[in-house]
Structure formats: C-alpha cells, structure tokens
Amino acid sequence: MTPRIVVAGAAMAGLRAAEQLRAGGFTGRLTLIGDEPHMPYNRPPLSKEVLAGKAPFESLAFRPRASVADAEWRLGTRVTAARLADRTVELADGTHLPFDGLVIATGMRPRRLHCPGPAAGRHTVRTLTDAQGLRDALTRPGAQVVVVGAGFIGCEVAATAVGLGAAEVTVVDPEPLPMLRALGEPPARLLRRRHEERGVRFALGTGVASYAGDDHVTGVVLDDGRTLPADVVVEAVGSAANTEWLADNGLDLTDGVLTDELLRVGGLPYVVAVGDVARFPNARYDGVPRRVEHWSIPGDTAKRAAKTLAAHLAGAAPDPTPFAPLPTFWSDQHDFRLQSFGAPSLGLGDIRVLDGDPEGDVVFGYHTAGRPVGVLALGGPRAAGAAARHRAGLLQQPASRTQYA
C-alpha cells in the first residue's frame, strides 16, 4: 500500500514541509489540511502592504513547486482530533484519515481580550479576511484607532493606520515601552520616539479594563481610569498555539508542541512539528526548547523535519547534524525597518551599538556572556545592510555537537 503523510496545516510551514518531503525522496501520498479556504500565502504583508491597500491577494499567494502538484489539498476544514498511536486524524466533517507520517503545522491564532463591552469594532490581524475587514474600518473618514498591544503586529498596524490618515492612533500596552521584550530598552526607546514623531500616541504601563459602547465599540476604558475614544480597536496581544486537537496523546503542549532536536514529537519517529507551533531546541544557543514566530522558521523547520520523517519512512538513520537555524525577521513601520538576525531576546542584558548612530541608522548587537547572539538594525537600507554584514559573525558561532538516535 502506498504510504501517506498527512500535513495538518496548509499555510507556509505545511507547504514547505510537503515540498521538502518530495525533495527528500518521499514519493507517496501527501494530504494537506487547512482551515482557511485559500491556498498558502505570505502573512507578514497583512499588517502592512495589504492593510495599506498596496498589495492584492494575488501577490501574496505562494506558488507551490511542481513536485507537490499531485498533493491532495483539503481546504476550508480543520483537524479536530488525533490518535497518534493508531496513526489517524479526524477532521471537522467527521472524516478519519489514516497516515504513515504526520506533520504538525497548525500554527497559531490571535489571543483575544476577555473584557466587558461590545464585540463589534474589535479586530485581529492573522488572516486575509482579518486584514480585509480591518482595512475597511481604517479607511473610513475620521477613524479613531486604538491598538492594544505594542509588539510587532501592534506597531505595524499603528504605523499603517497613521499612513491611511486615521484621525487618531493610540497604542496601549502594560509594558513601559513598545516591543520591549523583543528589543530591549535602548532600541525600544528609539522605536517609541520614532513612532511619536510620525503621529502615533502611546498609553503605556496600563491595560484594558473594558470597552465602552452598546452595539459597537466607542471607547477603550483603561486600568488607570482613562477612556480613549475609539471606533476601531485592534487586539494584538499575542498568539495561542493551535494544539487542542492533539490532546490526550501524552504530549507536552504547554507552549506549542514540544519536539526533540530532530523535530520529532512525543518520541514518535513518524510525527514531526514545523513552523511557529513547534517548540524545539536550537543548538546554536543553549538548547532550551522555544517557539520562534519568525518568517524564516517555517522553512528551516520544514527542511529538517522532512529529512527526519522521510528517513524514518525509508528505514534510514536520521541526519545527525545539529539543528541550529539562525532566526531572521524584519518589520516595516512608517518609513523605517527593523531587521534582525539571531536571537536578540537572549542578549537583552548586554546591548551594544555596533554601527551607526541612534539618532539615525543604527545597528545594535546583543550578547550573552560576551558572545554575540543577535543583531538588530533600525533605520533605512544602510542599517539593514550593516546588519547583514554582522550576520556572518553570528553564523560563525559554533553550534553544540549532539548525536541523535
């Protein structure tokens, strides 16, 4: 019987896993299951170019490689349960699919605030449908926008809203600075100043107590007693892993899906996890399993997980090379870009200016015990180019050598 691999999740990570399985020699059946009705597309532009009306959906869609032209796509449905020991998954329509190998690529969903008040007027940004609905709201004349959450998505949406001509844009966050946990204090202070210079207001060190209004949001009531007028609210308060369907399989699902160095799940050689749902150890750093929600990770994890799974199904030994990806992200905000390589969050206690001037284009270096672990550029093309030059130094850092069974 022809073996089948089921890929649970049909976004970027699922697509890349399918392509890498073919590249790794798997010639059996591939079935990809996704809850959105769309073929895989690029998500980062949703909070920027799509929201600003500069990128149509057709420009976001990935073009699958010819190697997966024979794959079966089950879109507009989702996996609701799994029996890993029996090698079956159940779909929302009641269908049970057997598998020889399973790729967990179900990703994340936006967290929502559970606050009193109306639901109408409150938005998230995760899917194309989300972005289209939010754009309609932001382009209404005189829009008063409150963004709850000063992380990547929150800052990007705030910048886009200002560019669309919103009457007022305020970012709310319990932290004292935007993107503080990701960037550290000096870059976060610069980021706040640059946003304020372009018209964004901040209400920091406070959270949301409730929403004002009857059928539609008219304001955001803060913990400190202030009420911010708002007819558009964007909740950008983090993500939750889509792992409920994996319950009752004895897995560690405390933060995504725990994997080993080969991206195997639960000690099962026929189950792997990829993308931002995977919590994996990175031999480039300290080996502590972490989830990484950066654009580069779906491709990196897909390549490694596909090798692992294809080798198992072929009866071969796994690749012993330590898995040591270099995370990469960028974030376009207003007329400047944040560009990062490595893991700045691991070096927040030792941040140094490597290039440029904090008043203009600047590159920060992040260190742990004197060892560089990340770089961050803030500014224009010159800063991004300087960060790219420092990337080579990060890649030269030795990874730990571990042999995998």
Short mmCIF file of N, CA and C in Angstrom, two decimals, residues 65-233:
data_model
loop_
_atom_site.label_atom_id
_atom_site.label_comp_id
_atom_site.label_asym_id
_atom_site.label_seq_id
_atom_site.Cartn_x
_atom_site.Cartn_y
_atom_site.Cartn_z
N ARG A 65 5.81 24.36 -5.57
CA ARG A 65 6.72 23.73 -6.52
C ARG A 65 6.01 22.61 -7.28
N ALA A 66 6.53 22.33 -8.46
CA ALA A 66 5.92 21.30 -9.30
C ALA A 66 5.92 19.94 -8.61
N SER A 67 6.84 19.73 -7.68
CA SER A 67 6.94 18.43 -7.01
C SER A 67 5.71 18.09 -6.19
N VAL A 68 4.92 19.10 -5.78
CA VAL A 68 3.73 18.82 -4.97
C VAL A 68 2.45 19.03 -5.77
N ALA A 69 2.56 19.01 -7.09
CA ALA A 69 1.37 19.20 -7.92
C ALA A 69 0.35 18.08 -7.72
N ASP A 70 0.82 16.92 -7.28
CA ASP A 70 -0.09 15.79 -7.08
C ASP A 70 -0.61 15.71 -5.65
N ALA A 71 -0.28 16.69 -4.81
CA ALA A 71 -0.74 16.65 -3.42
C ALA A 71 -2.24 16.90 -3.36
N GLU A 72 -2.86 16.29 -2.35
CA GLU A 72 -4.29 16.50 -2.11
C GLU A 72 -4.46 17.64 -1.10
N TRP A 73 -5.25 18.64 -1.46
CA TRP A 73 -5.50 19.78 -0.59
C TRP A 73 -6.93 19.72 -0.08
N ARG A 74 -7.08 19.69 1.23
CA ARG A 74 -8.41 19.75 1.85
C ARG A 74 -8.49 21.08 2.61
N LEU A 75 -9.03 22.09 1.94
CA LEU A 75 -9.08 23.44 2.48
C LEU A 75 -10.48 23.76 2.99
N GLY A 76 -10.54 24.74 3.88
CA GLY A 76 -11.81 25.11 4.46
C GLY A 76 -12.30 24.14 5.50
N THR A 77 -11.41 23.32 6.00
CA THR A 77 -11.73 22.39 7.08
C THR A 77 -10.54 22.33 8.02
N ARG A 78 -10.66 21.63 9.11
CA ARG A 78 -9.55 21.56 10.05
C ARG A 78 -9.50 20.20 10.72
N VAL A 79 -8.34 19.91 11.27
CA VAL A 79 -8.17 18.68 12.04
C VAL A 79 -8.69 18.94 13.45
N THR A 80 -9.56 18.08 13.94
CA THR A 80 -10.17 18.28 15.26
C THR A 80 -9.65 17.32 16.32
N ALA A 81 -9.06 16.21 15.90
CA ALA A 81 -8.56 15.24 16.88
C ALA A 81 -7.51 14.35 16.22
N ALA A 82 -6.69 13.74 17.06
CA ALA A 82 -5.67 12.82 16.56
C ALA A 82 -5.53 11.66 17.52
N ARG A 83 -5.32 10.49 16.97
CA ARG A 83 -4.95 9.30 17.75
C ARG A 83 -3.60 8.86 17.22
N LEU A 84 -2.56 9.41 17.83
CA LEU A 84 -1.23 9.20 17.28
C LEU A 84 -0.79 7.74 17.32
N ALA A 85 -1.17 7.05 18.37
CA ALA A 85 -0.79 5.64 18.47
C ALA A 85 -1.44 4.81 17.37
N ASP A 86 -2.65 5.21 16.96
CA ASP A 86 -3.35 4.50 15.89
C ASP A 86 -3.06 5.08 14.51
N ARG A 87 -2.34 6.19 14.49
CA ARG A 87 -1.99 6.86 13.23
C ARG A 87 -3.23 7.28 12.45
N THR A 88 -4.10 8.02 13.11
CA THR A 88 -5.27 8.56 12.44
C THR A 88 -5.53 9.98 12.94
N VAL A 89 -6.11 10.81 12.07
CA VAL A 89 -6.60 12.13 12.46
C VAL A 89 -8.06 12.23 12.05
N GLU A 90 -8.79 13.07 12.77
CA GLU A 90 -10.21 13.30 12.48
C GLU A 90 -10.40 14.74 12.05
N LEU A 91 -11.22 14.94 11.01
CA LEU A 91 -11.49 16.27 10.51
C LEU A 91 -12.83 16.78 11.04
N ALA A 92 -13.05 18.09 10.86
CA ALA A 92 -14.28 18.71 11.37
C ALA A 92 -15.53 18.10 10.77
N ASP A 93 -15.43 17.55 9.55
CA ASP A 93 -16.60 16.94 8.91
C ASP A 93 -16.81 15.49 9.31
N GLY A 94 -16.00 15.01 10.25
CA GLY A 94 -16.15 13.64 10.73
C GLY A 94 -15.28 12.62 10.01
N THR A 95 -14.58 13.04 8.97
CA THR A 95 -13.71 12.13 8.23
C THR A 95 -12.53 11.70 9.08
N HIS A 96 -12.18 10.42 9.01
CA HIS A 96 -10.98 9.90 9.66
C HIS A 96 -9.96 9.55 8.59
N LEU A 97 -8.77 10.09 8.74
CA LEU A 97 -7.71 9.84 7.76
C LEU A 97 -6.58 9.05 8.42
N PRO A 98 -6.23 7.90 7.89
CA PRO A 98 -5.05 7.18 8.39
C PRO A 98 -3.79 7.80 7.80
N PHE A 99 -2.68 7.66 8.51
CA PHE A 99 -1.41 8.19 8.00
C PHE A 99 -0.27 7.27 8.40
N ASP A 100 0.78 7.33 7.61
CA ASP A 100 2.04 6.68 7.96
C ASP A 100 2.99 7.68 8.61
N GLY A 101 2.83 8.94 8.24
CA GLY A 101 3.61 10.02 8.84
C GLY A 101 2.72 11.24 9.01
N LEU A 102 2.98 12.01 10.07
CA LEU A 102 2.17 13.20 10.34
C LEU A 102 3.08 14.40 10.53
N VAL A 103 2.75 15.50 9.87
CA VAL A 103 3.43 16.78 10.06
C VAL A 103 2.46 17.72 10.76
N ILE A 104 2.83 18.17 11.94
CA ILE A 104 2.00 19.11 12.69
C ILE A 104 2.43 20.52 12.29
N ALA A 105 1.53 21.23 11.62
CA ALA A 105 1.84 22.57 11.12
C ALA A 105 0.65 23.50 11.31
N THR A 106 -0.06 23.33 12.43
CA THR A 106 -1.32 24.05 12.63
C THR A 106 -1.14 25.47 13.13
N GLY A 107 0.07 25.89 13.43
CA GLY A 107 0.35 27.30 13.67
C GLY A 107 -0.33 27.89 14.89
N MET A 108 -0.63 29.17 14.77
CA MET A 108 -1.13 29.96 15.89
C MET A 108 -2.43 30.66 15.52
N ARG A 109 -3.10 31.19 16.53
CA ARG A 109 -4.26 32.05 16.32
C ARG A 109 -4.11 33.25 17.26
N PRO A 110 -4.73 34.37 16.95
CA PRO A 110 -4.58 35.54 17.82
C PRO A 110 -5.27 35.33 19.16
N ARG A 111 -4.64 35.77 20.21
CA ARG A 111 -5.31 35.82 21.51
C ARG A 111 -6.32 36.96 21.49
N ARG A 112 -7.39 36.80 22.26
CA ARG A 112 -8.40 37.84 22.38
C ARG A 112 -8.51 38.28 23.83
N LEU A 113 -8.86 39.54 24.02
CA LEU A 113 -9.09 40.05 25.36
C LEU A 113 -10.51 39.70 25.80
N HIS A 114 -10.64 39.21 27.02
CA HIS A 114 -11.95 38.88 27.57
C HIS A 114 -12.36 40.01 28.50
N CYS A 115 -12.86 41.08 27.90
CA CYS A 115 -13.23 42.29 28.64
C CYS A 115 -14.71 42.59 28.42
N PRO A 116 -15.37 43.18 29.40
CA PRO A 116 -16.76 43.58 29.19
C PRO A 116 -16.86 44.60 28.07
N GLY A 117 -18.01 44.56 27.36
CA GLY A 117 -18.24 45.53 26.31
C GLY A 117 -18.59 44.88 24.99
N PRO A 118 -18.95 45.68 24.00
CA PRO A 118 -19.37 45.14 22.69
C PRO A 118 -18.23 44.50 21.93
N ALA A 119 -18.60 43.58 21.05
CA ALA A 119 -17.59 42.90 20.22
C ALA A 119 -17.38 43.61 18.89
N ALA A 120 -18.42 44.27 18.38
CA ALA A 120 -18.32 44.93 17.08
C ALA A 120 -17.30 46.06 17.14
N GLY A 121 -16.46 46.13 16.14
CA GLY A 121 -15.41 47.14 16.10
C GLY A 121 -14.08 46.65 16.60
N ARG A 122 -14.01 45.41 17.07
CA ARG A 122 -12.75 44.84 17.58
C ARG A 122 -12.19 43.88 16.53
N HIS A 123 -10.92 44.05 16.22
CA HIS A 123 -10.30 43.30 15.13
C HIS A 123 -9.02 42.61 15.59
N THR A 124 -8.64 41.57 14.86
CA THR A 124 -7.32 40.97 14.95
C THR A 124 -6.73 40.93 13.54
N VAL A 125 -5.45 40.62 13.44
CA VAL A 125 -4.80 40.51 12.13
C VAL A 125 -4.02 39.21 12.08
N ARG A 126 -4.62 38.21 11.46
CA ARG A 126 -3.93 36.93 11.28
C ARG A 126 -4.16 36.37 9.89
N THR A 127 -5.36 36.59 9.35
CA THR A 127 -5.73 36.02 8.06
C THR A 127 -6.03 37.11 7.05
N LEU A 128 -6.14 36.71 5.80
CA LEU A 128 -6.50 37.65 4.75
C LEU A 128 -7.86 38.28 5.05
N THR A 129 -8.80 37.48 5.51
CA THR A 129 -10.13 38.01 5.85
C THR A 129 -10.04 39.06 6.95
N ASP A 130 -9.19 38.79 7.96
CA ASP A 130 -8.98 39.77 9.04
C ASP A 130 -8.50 41.10 8.46
N ALA A 131 -7.48 41.03 7.61
CA ALA A 131 -6.87 42.25 7.07
C ALA A 131 -7.85 43.03 6.20
N GLN A 132 -8.65 42.31 5.41
CA GLN A 132 -9.61 42.99 4.55
C GLN A 132 -10.67 43.72 5.38
N GLY A 133 -11.16 43.07 6.44
CA GLY A 133 -12.15 43.71 7.30
C GLY A 133 -11.58 44.91 8.04
N LEU A 134 -10.35 44.80 8.51
CA LEU A 134 -9.73 45.90 9.23
C LEU A 134 -9.46 47.07 8.29
N ARG A 135 -9.05 46.79 7.06
CA ARG A 135 -8.81 47.88 6.12
C ARG A 135 -10.08 48.68 5.87
N ASP A 136 -11.20 48.00 5.71
CA ASP A 136 -12.46 48.71 5.51
C ASP A 136 -12.75 49.66 6.67
N ALA A 137 -12.42 49.21 7.90
CA ALA A 137 -12.68 50.06 9.07
C ALA A 137 -11.70 51.23 9.13
N LEU A 138 -10.44 50.99 8.81
CA LEU A 138 -9.43 52.04 8.93
C LEU A 138 -9.58 53.13 7.87
N THR A 139 -10.17 52.80 6.75
CA THR A 139 -10.28 53.77 5.67
C THR A 139 -11.55 54.62 5.76
N ARG A 140 -12.35 54.39 6.79
CA ARG A 140 -13.50 55.29 6.99
C ARG A 140 -13.00 56.64 7.48
N PRO A 141 -13.53 57.74 6.95
CA PRO A 141 -13.06 59.07 7.35
C PRO A 141 -13.17 59.29 8.86
N GLY A 142 -12.14 59.86 9.44
CA GLY A 142 -12.17 60.21 10.85
C GLY A 142 -12.01 59.05 11.81
N ALA A 143 -11.45 57.95 11.36
CA ALA A 143 -11.31 56.77 12.22
C ALA A 143 -10.46 57.09 13.44
N GLN A 144 -10.96 56.69 14.61
CA GLN A 144 -10.21 56.79 15.85
C GLN A 144 -9.79 55.38 16.25
N VAL A 145 -8.52 55.14 16.24
CA VAL A 145 -7.98 53.78 16.34
C VAL A 145 -7.24 53.60 17.65
N VAL A 146 -7.55 52.52 18.34
CA VAL A 146 -6.76 52.10 19.49
C VAL A 146 -6.21 50.71 19.20
N VAL A 147 -4.91 50.58 19.28
CA VAL A 147 -4.23 49.30 19.10
C VAL A 147 -3.83 48.80 20.48
N VAL A 148 -4.33 47.63 20.86
CA VAL A 148 -4.00 47.05 22.15
C VAL A 148 -2.87 46.05 21.94
N GLY A 149 -1.69 46.40 22.42
CA GLY A 149 -0.52 45.56 22.23
C GLY A 149 0.53 46.29 21.42
N ALA A 150 1.73 46.43 22.00
CA ALA A 150 2.81 47.18 21.35
C ALA A 150 3.92 46.26 20.88
N GLY A 151 3.54 45.09 20.38
CA GLY A 151 4.52 44.18 19.80
C GLY A 151 4.66 44.42 18.30
N PHE A 152 5.13 43.41 17.58
CA PHE A 152 5.34 43.55 16.14
C PHE A 152 4.07 43.97 15.43
N ILE A 153 3.01 43.18 15.58
CA ILE A 153 1.78 43.44 14.85
C ILE A 153 1.19 44.78 15.27
N GLY A 154 1.15 45.05 16.58
CA GLY A 154 0.58 46.30 17.05
C GLY A 154 1.28 47.52 16.48
N CYS A 155 2.60 47.52 16.50
CA CYS A 155 3.36 48.66 15.98
C CYS A 155 3.19 48.80 14.47
N GLU A 156 3.16 47.67 13.76
CA GLU A 156 2.97 47.73 12.31
C GLU A 156 1.59 48.28 11.96
N VAL A 157 0.55 47.81 12.65
CA VAL A 157 -0.80 48.29 12.38
C VAL A 157 -0.92 49.77 12.71
N ALA A 158 -0.33 50.21 13.82
CA ALA A 158 -0.37 51.62 14.18
C ALA A 158 0.27 52.48 13.10
N ALA A 159 1.42 52.04 12.60
CA ALA A 159 2.09 52.79 11.55
C ALA A 159 1.25 52.84 10.28
N THR A 160 0.64 51.72 9.93
CA THR A 160 -0.19 51.67 8.73
C THR A 160 -1.42 52.55 8.88
N ALA A 161 -2.04 52.54 10.07
CA ALA A 161 -3.22 53.36 10.31
C ALA A 161 -2.91 54.85 10.17
N VAL A 162 -1.76 55.26 10.69
CA VAL A 162 -1.34 56.65 10.52
C VAL A 162 -1.18 56.98 9.04
N GLY A 163 -0.57 56.08 8.30
CA GLY A 163 -0.37 56.29 6.88
C GLY A 163 -1.66 56.37 6.10
N LEU A 164 -2.70 55.70 6.59
CA LEU A 164 -4.01 55.73 5.93
C LEU A 164 -4.81 56.97 6.29
N GLY A 165 -4.27 57.78 7.19
CA GLY A 165 -4.94 59.02 7.52
C GLY A 165 -5.92 58.95 8.67
N ALA A 166 -5.79 57.95 9.55
CA ALA A 166 -6.67 57.88 10.70
C ALA A 166 -6.57 59.15 11.53
N ALA A 167 -7.71 59.56 12.08
CA ALA A 167 -7.73 60.81 12.84
C ALA A 167 -6.87 60.73 14.09
N GLU A 168 -6.83 59.58 14.70
CA GLU A 168 -6.07 59.41 15.93
C GLU A 168 -5.69 57.94 16.08
N VAL A 169 -4.45 57.68 16.44
CA VAL A 169 -3.97 56.31 16.64
C VAL A 169 -3.23 56.25 17.97
N THR A 170 -3.71 55.39 18.88
CA THR A 170 -3.09 55.23 20.19
C THR A 170 -2.79 53.76 20.43
N VAL A 171 -1.60 53.49 20.92
CA VAL A 171 -1.18 52.13 21.23
C VAL A 171 -1.17 51.97 22.76
N VAL A 172 -1.83 50.92 23.23
CA VAL A 172 -1.94 50.63 24.67
C VAL A 172 -1.15 49.37 24.98
N ASP A 173 -0.37 49.39 26.06
CA ASP A 173 0.36 48.20 26.45
C ASP A 173 0.76 48.29 27.92
N PRO A 174 0.70 47.17 28.67
CA PRO A 174 1.13 47.20 30.08
C PRO A 174 2.62 47.47 30.25
N GLU A 175 3.42 47.17 29.22
CA GLU A 175 4.85 47.41 29.31
C GLU A 175 5.15 48.90 29.20
N PRO A 176 6.31 49.35 29.69
CA PRO A 176 6.62 50.78 29.64
C PRO A 176 7.11 51.27 28.29
N LEU A 177 7.45 50.34 27.38
CA LEU A 177 7.97 50.72 26.06
C LEU A 177 7.46 49.73 25.02
N PRO A 178 7.33 50.15 23.76
CA PRO A 178 6.90 49.22 22.72
C PRO A 178 7.98 48.20 22.40
N MET A 179 7.56 46.96 22.17
CA MET A 179 8.45 45.87 21.77
C MET A 179 9.61 45.67 22.74
N LEU A 180 9.37 45.98 24.02
CA LEU A 180 10.45 45.94 25.00
C LEU A 180 11.03 44.54 25.16
N ARG A 181 10.19 43.53 25.25
CA ARG A 181 10.69 42.17 25.48
C ARG A 181 11.45 41.62 24.28
N ALA A 182 11.14 42.10 23.12
CA ALA A 182 11.82 41.61 21.92
C ALA A 182 13.11 42.36 21.63
N LEU A 183 13.13 43.68 21.94
CA LEU A 183 14.25 44.52 21.52
C LEU A 183 15.16 44.97 22.65
N GLY A 184 14.65 45.05 23.88
CA GLY A 184 15.42 45.63 24.96
C GLY A 184 15.20 47.13 25.04
N GLU A 185 15.68 47.74 26.14
CA GLU A 185 15.31 49.13 26.43
C GLU A 185 15.84 50.17 25.44
N PRO A 186 17.14 50.20 25.10
CA PRO A 186 17.59 51.29 24.20
C PRO A 186 16.87 51.29 22.85
N PRO A 187 16.79 50.15 22.14
CA PRO A 187 16.07 50.18 20.86
C PRO A 187 14.59 50.50 21.04
N ALA A 188 13.97 50.00 22.12
CA ALA A 188 12.55 50.26 22.34
C ALA A 188 12.28 51.74 22.55
N ARG A 189 13.19 52.43 23.25
CA ARG A 189 13.02 53.88 23.45
C ARG A 189 13.11 54.62 22.11
N LEU A 190 14.06 54.22 21.29
CA LEU A 190 14.17 54.83 19.96
C LEU A 190 12.91 54.57 19.14
N LEU A 191 12.42 53.35 19.23
CA LEU A 191 11.23 52.99 18.46
C LEU A 191 10.04 53.85 18.88
N ARG A 192 9.85 54.02 20.18
CA ARG A 192 8.73 54.85 20.64
C ARG A 192 8.86 56.27 20.10
N ARG A 193 10.04 56.83 20.19
CA ARG A 193 10.24 58.21 19.74
C ARG A 193 9.94 58.35 18.25
N ARG A 194 10.38 57.38 17.46
CA ARG A 194 10.15 57.49 16.02
C ARG A 194 8.67 57.35 15.68
N HIS A 195 7.96 56.51 16.42
CA HIS A 195 6.52 56.43 16.21
C HIS A 195 5.83 57.73 16.60
N GLU A 196 6.22 58.29 17.73
CA GLU A 196 5.58 59.53 18.18
C GLU A 196 5.85 60.68 17.22
N GLU A 197 7.05 60.72 16.65
CA GLU A 197 7.38 61.77 15.68
C GLU A 197 6.50 61.68 14.44
N ARG A 198 5.92 60.50 14.18
CA ARG A 198 5.09 60.30 12.99
C ARG A 198 3.60 60.27 13.32
N GLY A 199 3.25 60.59 14.56
CA GLY A 199 1.85 60.77 14.88
C GLY A 199 1.18 59.72 15.74
N VAL A 200 1.90 58.66 16.13
CA VAL A 200 1.32 57.64 16.99
C VAL A 200 1.40 58.08 18.45
N ARG A 201 0.32 57.88 19.18
CA ARG A 201 0.32 58.15 20.61
C ARG A 201 0.44 56.83 21.37
N PHE A 202 0.93 56.90 22.60
CA PHE A 202 1.08 55.71 23.42
C PHE A 202 0.42 55.91 24.77
N ALA A 203 -0.22 54.86 25.25
CA ALA A 203 -0.71 54.77 26.63
C ALA A 203 -0.08 53.51 27.20
N LEU A 204 1.08 53.69 27.84
CA LEU A 204 1.89 52.55 28.27
C LEU A 204 1.81 52.38 29.79
N GLY A 205 2.15 51.19 30.25
CA GLY A 205 2.07 50.91 31.67
C GLY A 205 0.66 50.70 32.17
N THR A 206 -0.26 50.40 31.27
CA THR A 206 -1.65 50.17 31.66
C THR A 206 -2.26 49.18 30.68
N GLY A 207 -3.37 48.58 31.10
CA GLY A 207 -4.08 47.62 30.27
C GLY A 207 -5.50 48.06 30.02
N VAL A 208 -6.29 47.17 29.44
CA VAL A 208 -7.68 47.45 29.11
C VAL A 208 -8.58 46.84 30.17
N ALA A 209 -9.46 47.67 30.74
CA ALA A 209 -10.43 47.18 31.73
C ALA A 209 -11.73 46.76 31.06
N SER A 210 -12.18 47.53 30.06
CA SER A 210 -13.43 47.22 29.38
C SER A 210 -13.53 48.05 28.11
N TYR A 211 -14.56 47.75 27.33
CA TYR A 211 -14.85 48.53 26.13
C TYR A 211 -16.16 49.28 26.33
N ALA A 212 -16.16 50.54 25.93
CA ALA A 212 -17.37 51.35 26.01
C ALA A 212 -18.20 51.19 24.74
N GLY A 213 -19.50 51.41 24.87
CA GLY A 213 -20.39 51.32 23.72
C GLY A 213 -21.48 50.28 23.94
N ASP A 214 -22.51 50.37 23.10
CA ASP A 214 -23.63 49.42 23.18
C ASP A 214 -23.47 48.31 22.15
N ASP A 215 -23.80 48.62 20.90
CA ASP A 215 -23.67 47.61 19.84
C ASP A 215 -22.31 47.64 19.16
N HIS A 216 -21.56 48.72 19.34
CA HIS A 216 -20.27 48.89 18.68
C HIS A 216 -19.35 49.64 19.63
N VAL A 217 -18.07 49.31 19.55
CA VAL A 217 -17.10 49.99 20.43
C VAL A 217 -17.09 51.49 20.14
N THR A 218 -17.14 52.27 21.22
CA THR A 218 -16.98 53.73 21.11
C THR A 218 -15.78 54.22 21.92
N GLY A 219 -15.21 53.36 22.75
CA GLY A 219 -14.07 53.77 23.55
C GLY A 219 -13.43 52.58 24.25
N VAL A 220 -12.21 52.81 24.72
CA VAL A 220 -11.46 51.79 25.45
C VAL A 220 -11.20 52.34 26.85
N VAL A 221 -11.72 51.63 27.85
CA VAL A 221 -11.54 52.03 29.24
C VAL A 221 -10.29 51.35 29.77
N LEU A 222 -9.33 52.16 30.23
CA LEU A 222 -8.05 51.62 30.68
C LEU A 222 -8.07 51.32 32.17
N ASP A 223 -7.12 50.52 32.59
CA ASP A 223 -7.00 50.17 34.01
C ASP A 223 -6.75 51.39 34.88
N ASP A 224 -6.12 52.43 34.30
CA ASP A 224 -5.81 53.62 35.10
C ASP A 224 -6.97 54.61 35.15
N GLY A 225 -8.12 54.24 34.58
CA GLY A 225 -9.31 55.07 34.66
C GLY A 225 -9.58 55.92 33.44
N ARG A 226 -8.63 56.10 32.57
CA ARG A 226 -8.85 56.89 31.37
C ARG A 226 -9.72 56.13 30.38
N THR A 227 -10.43 56.87 29.55
CA THR A 227 -11.18 56.30 28.43
C THR A 227 -10.68 56.92 27.14
N LEU A 228 -10.21 56.08 26.23
CA LEU A 228 -9.74 56.54 24.93
C LEU A 228 -10.85 56.39 23.92
N PRO A 229 -11.23 57.46 23.22
CA PRO A 229 -12.26 57.32 22.18
C PRO A 229 -11.76 56.41 21.07
N ALA A 230 -12.63 55.53 20.60
CA ALA A 230 -12.23 54.58 19.56
C ALA A 230 -13.46 54.02 18.87
N ASP A 231 -13.41 53.99 17.55
CA ASP A 231 -14.41 53.23 16.80
C ASP A 231 -13.77 52.04 16.07
N VAL A 232 -12.44 51.96 16.15
CA VAL A 232 -11.71 50.81 15.63
C VAL A 232 -10.71 50.36 16.69
N VAL A 233 -10.81 49.12 17.12
CA VAL A 233 -9.87 48.55 18.09
C VAL A 233 -9.18 47.36 17.45
#
